[in-house]
Short mmCIF file of C-alpha atoms and ligand atoms in Angstrom, two decimals:
data_model
loop_
_atom_site.label_atom_id
_atom_site.label_comp_id
_atom_site.label_asym_id
_atom_site.label_seq_id
_atom_site.Cartn_x
_atom_site.Cartn_y
_atom_site.Cartn_z
CA MET B 1 -38.13 -0.66 -37.47
CA ASN B 2 -39.79 2.86 -37.53
CA ALA B 3 -37.23 5.59 -35.62
CA ARG B 4 -40.12 7.19 -34.02
CA TRP B 5 -41.24 5.04 -32.23
CA LEU B 6 -38.12 6.34 -30.31
CA ILE B 7 -39.90 9.82 -30.42
CA ALA B 8 -40.77 10.53 -26.43
CA ASP B 9 -45.34 10.06 -26.19
CA SER B 10 -44.66 13.41 -24.44
CA ARG B 11 -43.98 14.75 -27.65
CA ARG B 12 -45.84 13.23 -29.70
CA LEU B 13 -48.74 16.13 -29.68
CA GLY B 14 -46.34 18.64 -30.82
CA VAL B 15 -44.96 16.81 -33.75
CA GLN B 16 -47.85 16.69 -35.43
CA ALA B 17 -48.02 20.16 -35.42
CA HIS B 18 -44.70 21.24 -35.67
CA GLY B 19 -42.33 18.53 -37.05
CA VAL B 20 -39.68 16.37 -35.66
CA LEU B 21 -36.77 18.92 -35.65
CA ARG B 22 -38.73 22.19 -33.96
CA ALA B 23 -40.67 20.13 -31.52
CA HIS B 24 -36.63 18.46 -30.06
CA LYS B 25 -35.36 22.55 -30.48
CA TRP B 26 -34.42 23.47 -26.65
CA TRP B 27 -33.72 19.61 -25.87
CA LEU B 28 -31.64 19.60 -28.55
CA LEU B 29 -30.15 22.88 -27.07
CA ARG B 30 -29.94 21.53 -23.56
CA ARG B 31 -27.60 18.31 -24.92
CA ILE B 32 -25.22 20.11 -27.06
CA CYS B 33 -24.72 23.00 -24.01
CA GLN B 34 -24.30 20.35 -21.41
CA ILE B 35 -22.15 17.87 -24.18
CA SER B 36 -19.84 20.98 -25.66
CA VAL B 37 -19.92 21.55 -21.02
CA LEU B 38 -18.19 18.78 -20.40
CA GLY B 39 -16.51 18.67 -23.67
CA LEU B 40 -14.65 22.14 -23.56
CA PHE B 41 -12.92 19.95 -19.76
CA MET B 42 -12.21 17.32 -21.48
CA LEU B 43 -10.25 18.98 -24.05
CA GLY B 44 -7.81 19.45 -21.46
CA PRO B 45 -6.62 16.28 -20.24
CA MET B 46 -7.35 14.00 -23.89
CA ALA B 47 -5.97 16.52 -26.13
CA GLY B 48 -3.92 18.30 -24.81
CA ILE B 49 -5.90 21.94 -25.39
CA TRP B 50 -6.33 24.11 -22.42
CA ILE B 51 -9.15 26.62 -22.58
CA ALA B 52 -10.92 24.79 -19.65
CA ARG B 53 -8.86 23.61 -16.57
CA GLY B 54 -10.46 21.97 -13.38
CA ASN B 55 -13.74 20.20 -13.13
CA PHE B 56 -17.41 22.37 -12.37
CA ALA B 57 -15.82 22.57 -8.69
CA ALA B 58 -13.80 24.87 -9.34
CA SER B 59 -12.23 26.32 -12.45
CA GLN B 60 -9.99 28.64 -14.52
CA ILE B 61 -11.19 29.93 -17.98
CA GLY B 62 -8.99 30.57 -20.85
CA GLY B 63 -6.40 31.03 -17.83
CA VAL B 64 -7.67 34.13 -16.09
CA VAL B 65 -11.16 34.71 -15.89
CA PRO B 66 -12.34 31.82 -11.98
CA LEU B 67 -15.22 29.72 -11.73
CA ALA B 68 -15.86 28.12 -8.58
CA ASP B 69 -19.71 26.01 -7.28
CA PRO B 70 -20.88 28.18 -4.71
CA TYR B 71 -22.88 25.00 -2.99
CA ILE B 72 -19.63 23.20 -2.71
CA LEU B 73 -18.25 26.16 -1.27
CA ILE B 74 -20.72 27.20 1.45
CA GLN B 75 -20.67 23.39 2.47
CA GLY B 76 -16.73 24.12 2.85
CA LEU B 77 -17.16 27.43 5.00
CA PHE B 78 -19.37 24.93 6.79
CA GLY B 79 -16.55 22.42 7.33
CA GLY B 80 -14.85 25.26 8.87
CA ALA B 81 -12.53 26.21 5.57
CA SER B 82 -11.70 29.77 5.34
CA PRO B 83 -12.77 31.08 2.12
CA ALA B 84 -9.63 32.12 -0.73
CA ILE B 85 -10.89 35.23 -3.06
CA PRO B 86 -9.71 32.81 -6.65
CA VAL B 87 -12.79 30.19 -5.45
CA VAL B 88 -15.06 32.84 -3.51
CA THR B 89 -14.98 35.38 -7.08
CA GLY B 90 -15.50 32.27 -9.05
CA ALA B 91 -18.34 30.94 -6.44
CA ILE B 92 -19.83 34.77 -6.98
CA ILE B 93 -19.48 34.79 -11.21
CA ILE B 94 -20.85 31.87 -11.72
CA ALA B 95 -24.64 32.28 -8.86
CA LEU B 96 -24.60 35.70 -10.92
CA ALA B 97 -24.23 34.23 -13.97
CA TYR B 98 -27.57 31.57 -12.68
CA LEU B 99 -29.69 34.36 -12.00
CA ILE B 100 -29.52 35.82 -14.65
CA VAL B 101 -30.21 33.09 -16.62
CA GLY B 102 -32.22 30.94 -14.30
CA GLY B 103 -30.48 28.75 -11.15
CA ARG B 104 -32.08 25.16 -12.20
CA VAL B 105 -30.55 26.09 -15.99
CA TYR B 106 -27.61 24.17 -14.13
CA CYS B 107 -29.79 20.96 -14.34
CA GLY B 108 -31.01 21.17 -17.50
CA TRP B 109 -28.01 22.74 -19.56
CA VAL B 110 -25.44 21.38 -17.54
CA CYS B 111 -25.53 18.85 -14.71
CA PRO B 112 -25.19 15.74 -16.96
CA VAL B 113 -26.69 13.76 -14.28
CA ASN B 114 -29.96 15.42 -16.03
CA ILE B 115 -28.36 13.42 -19.39
CA VAL B 116 -28.93 9.56 -17.09
CA THR B 117 -32.83 10.93 -14.90
CA ASP B 118 -34.24 12.04 -18.95
CA ALA B 119 -33.61 8.83 -20.57
CA ALA B 120 -34.41 7.15 -17.19
CA PHE B 121 -37.84 9.27 -17.76
CA TRP B 122 -38.29 8.30 -21.62
CA LEU B 123 -37.78 4.66 -20.59
CA ARG B 124 -40.62 4.79 -17.53
CA GLU B 125 -42.94 6.02 -20.83
CA LYS B 126 -41.65 3.37 -22.99
CA THR B 127 -42.09 0.48 -20.86
CA GLY B 128 -45.12 1.72 -19.06
CA LEU B 129 -43.92 1.68 -15.58
CA THR B 130 -46.04 3.32 -13.73
CA ARG B 131 -44.88 2.82 -10.38
CA ASP B 132 -44.89 6.23 -8.43
CA ARG B 133 -44.09 6.53 -5.24
CA LYS B 134 -45.03 10.00 -4.24
CA LEU B 135 -41.85 11.59 -2.87
CA ASP B 136 -41.79 15.68 -1.22
CA ARG B 137 -40.77 17.46 -3.66
CA ARG B 138 -39.21 20.04 -0.29
CA SER B 139 -37.20 16.20 0.64
CA ARG B 140 -34.75 17.81 -0.67
CA LEU B 141 -34.92 20.45 0.20
CA GLY B 142 -34.05 18.76 3.64
CA ILE B 143 -31.21 17.12 2.34
CA LEU B 144 -29.77 20.42 1.78
CA ALA B 145 -29.87 21.23 4.87
CA ALA B 146 -28.33 18.13 5.90
CA THR B 147 -25.72 18.06 4.79
CA LEU B 148 -24.60 21.25 5.52
CA LEU B 149 -25.30 19.92 8.73
CA ALA B 150 -23.27 17.24 8.07
CA SER B 151 -19.81 19.54 6.29
CA ALA B 152 -19.88 21.01 10.22
CA LEU B 153 -19.96 18.01 12.17
CA THR B 154 -17.47 16.25 10.17
CA GLY B 155 -15.28 19.27 8.83
CA THR B 156 -14.99 18.35 5.18
CA VAL B 157 -17.55 18.86 2.33
CA ALA B 158 -20.40 15.78 3.60
CA TRP B 159 -21.70 15.55 0.31
CA GLU B 160 -19.03 15.09 -1.87
CA PHE B 161 -17.73 11.86 -0.73
CA VAL B 162 -21.72 10.84 -2.04
CA ASN B 163 -22.42 13.23 -4.38
CA PRO B 164 -23.93 11.57 -8.15
CA VAL B 165 -23.40 14.96 -10.53
CA SER B 166 -19.55 15.04 -9.12
CA LEU B 167 -18.41 11.88 -9.65
CA MET B 168 -20.33 12.27 -13.01
CA GLN B 169 -19.10 15.09 -14.65
CA ARG B 170 -15.52 13.81 -12.89
CA ALA B 171 -15.95 10.45 -14.83
CA PHE B 172 -15.35 11.95 -17.38
CA ILE B 173 -12.84 14.63 -16.77
CA SER B 174 -10.53 12.18 -14.31
CA GLY B 175 -12.10 9.66 -13.24
CA ILE B 176 -14.42 7.85 -11.19
CA GLY B 177 -14.10 4.02 -9.65
CA PHE B 178 -17.06 2.33 -8.26
CA GLY B 179 -18.82 5.60 -8.31
CA TRP B 180 -20.68 4.31 -11.86
CA ALA B 181 -22.59 2.03 -8.82
CA ILE B 182 -24.22 5.52 -7.56
CA ILE B 183 -25.24 6.44 -11.30
CA LEU B 184 -26.83 3.17 -11.71
CA ALA B 185 -28.32 3.45 -8.52
CA VAL B 186 -30.15 6.56 -9.23
CA PHE B 187 -30.74 5.71 -13.34
CA LEU B 188 -32.94 2.65 -11.36
CA LEU B 189 -34.81 5.11 -8.65
CA ASP B 190 -36.08 7.39 -11.72
CA LEU B 191 -36.47 4.30 -13.78
CA PHE B 192 -38.55 2.39 -11.21
CA VAL B 193 -39.48 3.94 -7.98
CA SER B 194 -40.82 7.54 -8.76
CA ARG B 195 -40.65 9.64 -11.62
CA ARG B 196 -37.94 12.48 -11.77
CA ALA B 197 -37.51 11.37 -8.26
CA TRP B 198 -33.29 12.32 -8.04
CA CYS B 199 -33.50 15.35 -10.09
CA GLY B 200 -37.44 16.41 -8.96
CA HIS B 201 -37.21 14.89 -5.69
CA LEU B 202 -34.03 14.19 -3.43
CA CYS B 203 -31.22 16.24 -5.18
CA PRO B 204 -29.61 19.00 -3.37
CA VAL B 205 -27.74 20.69 -5.70
CA GLY B 206 -30.93 21.04 -7.29
CA ALA B 207 -32.35 22.09 -4.37
CA PHE B 208 -29.31 25.15 -3.74
CA TYR B 209 -30.09 26.27 -7.56
CA GLY B 210 -33.46 26.34 -6.63
CA LEU B 211 -33.69 28.65 -4.18
CA ILE B 212 -31.15 30.98 -6.51
CA GLY B 213 -33.51 30.56 -9.26
CA ARG B 214 -35.82 32.21 -7.52
CA GLY B 215 -34.60 35.41 -8.62
CA SER B 216 -34.12 35.02 -12.03
CA LEU B 217 -34.41 36.93 -14.97
CA VAL B 218 -34.68 34.31 -17.72
CA ARG B 219 -37.92 32.34 -17.99
CA VAL B 220 -40.22 30.61 -19.44
CA ALA B 221 -44.41 32.00 -19.88
CA ALA B 222 -47.36 30.73 -21.21
CA VAL B 223 -47.76 34.34 -22.65
CA ASN B 224 -50.59 32.62 -24.87
CA ARG B 225 -52.30 30.58 -22.13
CA ASP B 226 -55.68 31.39 -24.54
CA ALA B 227 -54.82 28.68 -27.09
CA CYS B 228 -54.45 25.76 -24.52
CA THR B 229 -56.29 22.81 -25.33
CA ASP B 230 -55.90 21.36 -22.18
CA CYS B 231 -54.17 18.20 -23.85
CA GLY B 232 -51.71 17.98 -20.57
CA ALA B 233 -48.34 17.47 -23.46
CA CYS B 234 -46.47 19.89 -20.97
CA PHE B 235 -47.89 17.96 -17.73
CA THR B 236 -46.36 15.42 -18.64
CA ILE B 237 -42.53 16.64 -20.01
CA CYS B 238 -41.86 19.06 -17.48
CA PRO B 239 -39.40 18.07 -14.51
CA GLU B 240 -41.63 20.36 -12.22
CA PRO B 241 -45.28 20.04 -13.41
CA HIS B 242 -46.78 21.98 -10.19
CA VAL B 243 -44.45 25.32 -11.31
CA ILE B 244 -46.26 25.26 -14.53
CA VAL B 245 -49.93 25.68 -12.78
CA PRO B 246 -49.87 29.09 -12.01
CA GLY B 247 -49.07 30.31 -14.98
CA LEU B 248 -50.43 28.64 -17.36
CA LYS B 249 -54.02 27.90 -15.08
CA GLY B 250 -54.02 31.31 -12.78
CA THR B 251 -55.67 34.48 -13.77
CA GLY B 252 -52.06 36.39 -12.50
CA SER B 253 -48.43 36.46 -14.38
CA PRO B 254 -48.02 34.23 -17.48
CA LEU B 255 -45.13 33.56 -16.12
CA ILE B 256 -43.47 30.92 -14.39
CA LEU B 257 -42.06 31.62 -11.75
CA SER B 258 -40.99 29.03 -9.32
CA GLY B 259 -37.55 28.11 -8.88
CA ASP B 260 -37.31 24.88 -9.41
CA CYS B 261 -38.42 25.12 -13.40
CA GLN B 262 -35.83 24.83 -15.09
CA ASN B 263 -35.72 26.70 -18.32
CA CYS B 264 -35.51 23.12 -20.05
CA GLY B 265 -37.87 24.40 -23.16
CA GLY B 266 -39.43 21.39 -22.70
CA CYS B 267 -42.84 22.28 -22.49
CA ILE B 268 -42.44 25.06 -25.61
CA ASP B 269 -41.16 21.59 -27.27
CA ALA B 270 -44.29 19.21 -26.30
CA CYS B 271 -46.98 21.97 -27.35
CA PRO B 272 -49.12 21.52 -30.18
CA VAL B 273 -50.35 25.50 -29.91
CA ASP B 274 -47.49 27.45 -29.13
CA VAL B 275 -48.85 28.63 -25.99
CA PHE B 276 -45.36 28.55 -24.04
CA ARG B 277 -42.57 30.89 -25.27
CA MET B 278 -38.49 31.90 -23.50
CA THR B 279 -38.48 35.66 -22.34
CA THR B 280 -38.24 37.20 -18.89
CA ARG B 281 -39.39 38.95 -16.05
CA LEU B 282 -39.05 42.13 -18.10
CA THR B 283 -40.48 41.71 -21.29
CA VAL B 284 -43.79 39.65 -19.68
CA PRO B 285 -45.74 41.50 -17.26
CA GLN B 286 -46.07 40.45 -13.95
CA ALA B 287 -49.73 40.71 -14.70
CA ARG B 288 -52.10 39.23 -16.76
CA GLU B 289 -51.53 41.02 -20.18
CA GLY B 290 -54.61 40.61 -23.34
CA GLY B 291 -57.71 40.52 -21.75
CA MET F 1 -64.51 27.45 15.05
CA ALA F 2 -62.18 29.56 13.25
CA SER F 3 -59.87 30.00 16.15
CA SER F 4 -59.72 26.55 16.29
CA LYS F 5 -59.01 26.18 12.68
CA ARG F 6 -55.80 28.07 13.69
CA LYS F 7 -54.87 26.23 16.73
CA MET F 8 -54.84 23.17 14.50
CA ASN F 9 -53.10 24.36 11.19
CA ARG F 10 -50.43 25.90 14.15
CA ARG F 11 -50.12 22.80 15.59
CA THR F 12 -49.57 21.00 12.11
CA ALA F 13 -47.24 23.42 10.91
CA ILE F 14 -44.96 22.84 14.76
CA THR F 15 -45.07 18.85 14.00
CA GLU F 16 -44.32 19.41 10.71
CA THR F 17 -41.58 21.61 11.43
CA ALA F 18 -40.97 19.04 14.18
CA ARG F 19 -40.64 16.22 11.88
CA ALA F 20 -38.96 18.30 8.51
CA ALA F 21 -36.31 19.20 11.38
CA GLY F 22 -36.32 16.08 12.64
CA ALA F 23 -35.41 14.37 8.90
CA VAL F 24 -32.49 16.53 8.43
CA CYS F 25 -30.88 16.13 12.22
CA LEU F 26 -31.52 12.11 11.19
CA GLY F 27 -29.93 12.60 7.09
CA GLY F 28 -27.21 15.12 8.75
CA PHE F 29 -26.01 12.81 11.81
CA SER F 30 -26.27 9.59 8.89
CA LEU F 31 -24.30 11.49 6.26
CA ALA F 32 -21.56 13.02 8.99
CA ALA F 33 -21.38 8.84 10.38
CA LEU F 34 -20.44 8.15 6.16
CA VAL F 35 -18.17 10.46 6.07
CA HIS F 36 -16.66 9.82 9.20
CA MET F 37 -16.47 6.30 8.16
CA ALA F 38 -14.73 7.21 4.76
CA ARG F 39 -12.12 9.80 6.71
CA GLN F 40 -10.76 5.95 8.55
CA ALA F 41 -9.03 5.04 5.20
CA ASP F 42 -7.52 9.08 4.80
CA ALA F 43 -5.11 8.13 7.22
CA ARG F 44 -2.32 6.87 4.60
CA ALA F 45 -3.42 8.90 1.89
CA LEU F 46 -0.06 11.06 1.09
CA ARG F 47 -1.24 15.06 -0.63
CA PRO F 48 0.27 17.39 -2.98
CA PRO F 49 2.98 20.24 -1.43
CA GLY F 50 2.05 22.65 0.44
CA ALA F 51 -1.46 20.74 2.07
CA GLN F 52 -3.16 22.29 4.84
CA PRO F 53 -3.10 20.14 7.53
CA GLU F 54 -5.69 16.67 6.54
CA ALA F 55 -7.89 18.35 9.31
CA ASP F 56 -8.15 21.59 7.58
CA PHE F 57 -7.54 20.00 4.51
CA LEU F 58 -10.92 18.43 3.88
CA SER F 59 -13.08 21.13 4.12
CA ALA F 60 -11.26 23.71 1.80
CA CYS F 61 -9.88 20.92 -1.34
CA VAL F 62 -13.24 21.38 -3.36
CA ARG F 63 -12.05 18.08 -4.89
CA CYS F 64 -11.30 20.38 -8.18
CA GLY F 65 -8.52 19.34 -10.58
CA LEU F 66 -6.53 22.81 -10.81
CA CYS F 67 -3.74 21.04 -8.99
CA VAL F 68 -3.40 17.85 -10.63
CA GLN F 69 -3.88 19.30 -14.35
CA ALA F 70 -0.79 21.71 -13.37
CA CYS F 71 1.37 18.97 -11.89
CA PRO F 72 3.64 18.56 -15.55
CA TYR F 73 4.96 15.30 -14.02
CA GLY F 74 1.56 13.30 -14.44
CA THR F 75 2.24 12.56 -10.35
CA LEU F 76 -1.54 13.61 -8.80
CA SER F 77 -4.52 12.11 -9.08
CA LEU F 78 -7.95 12.45 -8.15
CA ALA F 79 -8.83 10.09 -6.14
CA GLU F 80 -11.43 7.95 -7.41
CA TRP F 81 -14.51 5.78 -5.63
CA GLY F 82 -12.70 2.78 -4.26
CA GLN F 83 -9.49 4.15 -4.34
CA GLU F 84 -8.73 4.73 -0.66
CA PRO F 85 -7.84 8.95 0.25
CA ALA F 86 -11.30 10.89 -0.08
CA VAL F 87 -13.17 10.56 -3.09
CA GLY F 88 -12.27 13.13 -5.29
CA THR F 89 -9.50 14.64 -3.19
CA PRO F 90 -5.12 14.31 -4.94
CA PHE F 91 -3.10 12.35 -3.49
CA PHE F 92 -0.38 10.88 -5.01
CA THR F 93 1.67 6.94 -5.03
CA PRO F 94 4.99 7.73 -4.78
CA ARG F 95 5.82 3.73 -5.55
CA GLU F 96 4.49 5.04 -9.02
CA VAL F 97 5.12 8.77 -9.90
CA PRO F 98 7.04 10.06 -6.93
CA CYS F 99 6.98 14.23 -6.39
CA TYR F 100 9.69 16.42 -8.84
CA MET F 101 9.99 18.69 -6.00
CA CYS F 102 9.89 21.34 -9.35
CA ARG F 103 11.47 24.44 -7.75
CA ASP F 104 8.40 26.66 -9.32
CA VAL F 105 5.55 23.93 -6.96
CA PRO F 106 2.70 24.80 -10.07
CA CYS F 107 0.29 22.70 -8.62
CA ALA F 108 0.05 24.91 -5.09
CA ARG F 109 0.06 27.96 -7.37
CA ALA F 110 -3.58 26.56 -8.98
CA CYS F 111 -4.87 25.11 -6.05
CA PRO F 112 -8.26 28.44 -6.02
CA THR F 113 -9.00 26.77 -2.39
CA GLY F 114 -5.64 27.71 -0.36
CA ALA F 115 -6.58 24.27 0.69
CA LEU F 116 -2.30 23.93 -1.11
CA ASP F 117 -0.38 26.97 0.12
CA GLY F 118 0.95 28.79 -3.26
CA ASP F 119 3.06 30.71 -1.69
CA ILE F 120 4.97 27.46 -0.10
CA ALA F 121 8.92 27.06 -0.76
CA ILE F 122 9.41 23.34 -2.25
CA ARG F 123 11.85 22.78 -0.57
CA ASP F 124 9.89 23.45 3.08
CA ALA F 125 6.50 21.31 1.66
CA ASN F 126 5.94 18.19 4.37
CA MET F 127 3.68 15.45 2.74
CA GLY F 128 5.18 13.24 4.72
CA VAL F 129 8.20 11.44 5.71
CA ALA F 130 10.35 8.18 4.24
CA VAL F 131 10.63 6.09 6.95
CA LEU F 132 12.91 2.60 6.14
CA VAL F 133 10.00 0.02 7.15
CA GLY F 134 12.19 -2.89 5.92
CA HIS F 135 15.47 -3.48 7.25
CA GLU F 136 15.34 -7.19 6.83
CA ASP F 137 14.85 -6.43 3.05
CA CYS F 138 17.51 -3.45 2.28
CA LEU F 139 20.31 -4.52 0.20
CA ASN F 140 22.52 -2.05 2.91
CA TYR F 141 21.52 -4.02 5.91
CA LYS F 142 22.25 -7.24 3.98
CA GLY F 143 26.09 -5.55 4.37
CA MET F 144 26.23 -4.25 0.52
CA ASN F 145 26.61 -0.77 -0.92
CA CYS F 146 22.87 -0.26 -2.93
CA SER F 147 22.23 2.95 -1.49
CA ILE F 148 20.10 4.12 -3.86
CA CYS F 149 17.84 5.34 -2.24
CA VAL F 150 20.18 8.14 -0.71
CA ARG F 151 21.94 8.76 -3.73
CA VAL F 152 18.46 9.64 -5.49
CA CYS F 153 16.96 11.97 -3.51
CA PRO F 154 16.79 15.42 -4.59
CA ILE F 155 17.64 16.75 -0.98
CA ARG F 156 20.44 13.86 0.12
CA GLY F 157 22.68 14.73 2.65
CA ASP F 158 20.16 16.81 4.44
CA ALA F 159 17.21 14.61 4.22
CA ILE F 160 18.98 11.53 3.51
CA THR F 161 22.64 10.70 4.73
CA LEU F 162 24.56 6.96 5.18
CA GLU F 163 25.41 6.26 8.79
CA PRO F 164 27.55 3.38 9.71
CA GLY F 165 26.59 0.68 11.82
CA GLU F 166 26.40 -2.15 12.70
CA TYR F 167 23.70 -5.23 11.72
CA ASN F 168 23.50 -9.50 12.58
CA GLY F 169 28.17 -8.29 13.86
CA ARG F 170 28.44 -6.97 9.87
CA ARG F 171 29.21 -3.43 9.75
CA ILE F 172 26.84 -1.50 7.30
CA MET F 173 25.95 1.38 5.90
CA ILE F 174 22.68 2.58 7.35
CA PRO F 175 20.15 4.85 5.20
CA THR F 176 19.31 7.49 7.70
CA VAL F 177 16.56 9.87 7.00
CA HIS F 178 16.36 13.01 8.62
CA SER F 179 12.57 14.61 9.19
CA ARG F 180 13.09 18.38 9.12
CA HIS F 181 14.86 18.13 5.69
CA CYS F 182 12.68 15.37 4.24
CA THR F 183 9.78 16.10 2.18
CA GLY F 184 8.43 12.37 1.41
CA CYS F 185 8.80 13.07 -2.48
CA GLY F 186 8.94 10.02 -2.40
CA THR F 187 11.87 9.55 -5.34
CA CYS F 188 13.45 7.13 -2.86
CA GLU F 189 10.85 4.88 -2.75
CA LYS F 190 10.09 4.53 -6.20
CA HIS F 191 13.72 3.88 -6.69
CA CYS F 192 14.01 1.24 -4.02
CA VAL F 193 14.55 -2.20 -5.89
CA THR F 194 13.38 -4.78 -3.36
CA GLY F 195 9.67 -6.00 -4.18
CA HIS F 196 7.53 -3.22 -2.58
CA ALA F 197 10.41 -0.39 -1.59
CA SER F 198 12.31 -0.88 1.35
CA ILE F 199 11.72 2.57 2.57
CA ARG F 200 7.98 3.98 1.78
CA VAL F 201 6.54 7.03 2.50
CA LEU F 202 4.42 8.08 5.41
CA PRO F 203 1.87 10.54 6.53
CA ARG F 204 3.86 12.91 9.33
CA ASP F 205 1.64 11.28 12.24
CA LEU F 206 1.76 7.67 10.69
CA GLY F 207 6.22 8.16 9.80
CA LEU F 208 7.27 9.52 13.41
CA GLY F 209 7.79 8.68 16.67
CA GLY F 210 6.38 12.13 18.12
CA SER F 211 8.34 13.25 21.21
CA GLY F 212 8.07 11.02 24.35
CA ARG F 213 5.13 10.92 27.25
CA ASN F 214 6.99 9.82 30.25
CA ARG F 215 9.29 11.13 32.30
CA ALA F 216 11.99 9.50 30.01
CA GLY F 217 11.64 10.38 26.94
CA ARG F 218 10.55 13.81 27.63
CA LYS F 219 12.80 16.74 26.92
CA ALA F 220 14.79 17.24 30.11
S1 SF4 S 301 -41.91 24.57 -16.83
FE1 SF4 S 301 -41.29 24.58 -19.03
S2 SF4 S 301 -39.01 24.63 -18.80
FE2 SF4 S 301 -39.43 25.20 -16.31
S3 SF4 S 301 -39.29 22.70 -16.24
FE3 SF4 S 301 -40.93 22.08 -16.77
S4 SF4 S 301 -41.02 21.88 -19.17
FE4 SF4 S 301 -38.69 23.39 -18.24
S1 SF4 S 302 6.06 19.84 -6.90
FE1 SF4 S 302 5.96 19.58 -8.91
S2 SF4 S 302 6.34 17.25 -9.00
FE2 SF4 S 302 5.50 17.34 -7.48
S3 SF4 S 302 2.99 17.33 -7.67
FE3 SF4 S 302 3.89 19.71 -7.46
S4 SF4 S 302 3.75 19.95 -9.75
FE4 SF4 S 302 4.32 17.69 -9.15
S1 SF4 S 303 -6.54 22.84 -6.83
FE1 SF4 S 303 -7.05 22.88 -4.37
S2 SF4 S 303 -8.95 22.62 -4.20
FE2 SF4 S 303 -8.26 22.25 -6.54
S3 SF4 S 303 -8.35 19.41 -5.82
FE3 SF4 S 303 -6.44 20.53 -5.33
S4 SF4 S 303 -5.72 21.52 -3.56
FE4 SF4 S 303 -7.70 20.37 -4.33
#
């Protein structure tokens, strides 16, 4: 039994060029981040160590700093709630933070469902499942709008009745009940129906953070794109392949500017010739650099 | 040529937009219907002290569980899938753990959204109202002097009293709830000695009759 079998096909070239560890650097950092955030919230209820109280919807860190999910708050406001100072402060802090690090950093670095959908994608590669029902990736914007409409119609926080993201983080912090069925459905959808179906096409939480991400500071850039060998590794690994095209193949800025990019660093890990780098809008010129 | 192309483009743009808007509405209405169905089940949910009326509560509460974690008695929990209240919202089941009516109401203080009123005095809490739903099993109705419910009530004398009465030709002492003072903490339900608690806390709209609608019931 060779443990190398576990390595995703899309990382093969990266591993050959740079070794196993470096070809998993960003992946490892992301998993550590996802697990630590969740772990921090679990420490209280499980071990009585109260660094963070609450959950991903709203929390209090160190007994002082309020945090809150702006998307859930906005649904509530559409549902007719009057805004309270702590939750609004918390939502602003979170929104500003993602404006700096990248909106969909939430998806790649925090959201626990990402681990499920990444696992489904990995299994797709391993089993050679190729069925890929074409979904429109703008569907998620429609679903986002629909959740706000439903919130207004029912006077509730409508998406929270089904949201797999909330269900899954609560599964670890307080409990989920039959909600596992929804998580399983997302997994099966990504495995059998369509490549990256949930996070890449349908999830309104991702759509919301993607909108924030349009203006974010931290960005991946194809700084070394002249070295590109057209091996396609970045496109295979990327959860949102369309975002790479302008930066890598265009003649303008090498920055990956789409709000859909998760700053997951998958492309950096996978590329055998070090085309990509994690950088910021300010350090990489918006126009083509070099010759 | 160019203008007809532009016209075509405009037409496709309009159809595209219309289709997207249609899909959004369809999705929105379906989700609304689902939420509406799920909410029928909420009718019996008991909320933490200081909760806004159910309709306002459901839009204000972000399902963060800060109230749950603030309660020193483990009274509250966030609803999971398959439980009655809206998934993720805080509720309690008095027969398991009642609300102990903390003087400083830590749960309501912890709420970041105003779904629970942090300024509430616990005596003004309105989690529900106790109702003697099973008088046929109530030991006091059988002529005994159980009166556990009255004795454990944290607001006894105001929220619940023993009133003399007659039942099946026997003189009995009837546990009588006074809704103006009862907070719905559920201590009576917790301690009732009969199988399923003969006295239970219900949300107010289920537990109270409401003032009369016809001439006879109306206040003069
Ligand atoms: S472009 Fe790179 S960093 Fe952005 S989502 Fe794709 S793989 Fe991740
Ligand atoms: S008042 Fe005290 S016992 Fe009652 S729910 Fe709140 S924290 Fe728990
Ligand atoms: S603290 Fe407030 S917002 Fe959070 S779960 Fe409790 S009632 Fe809802």
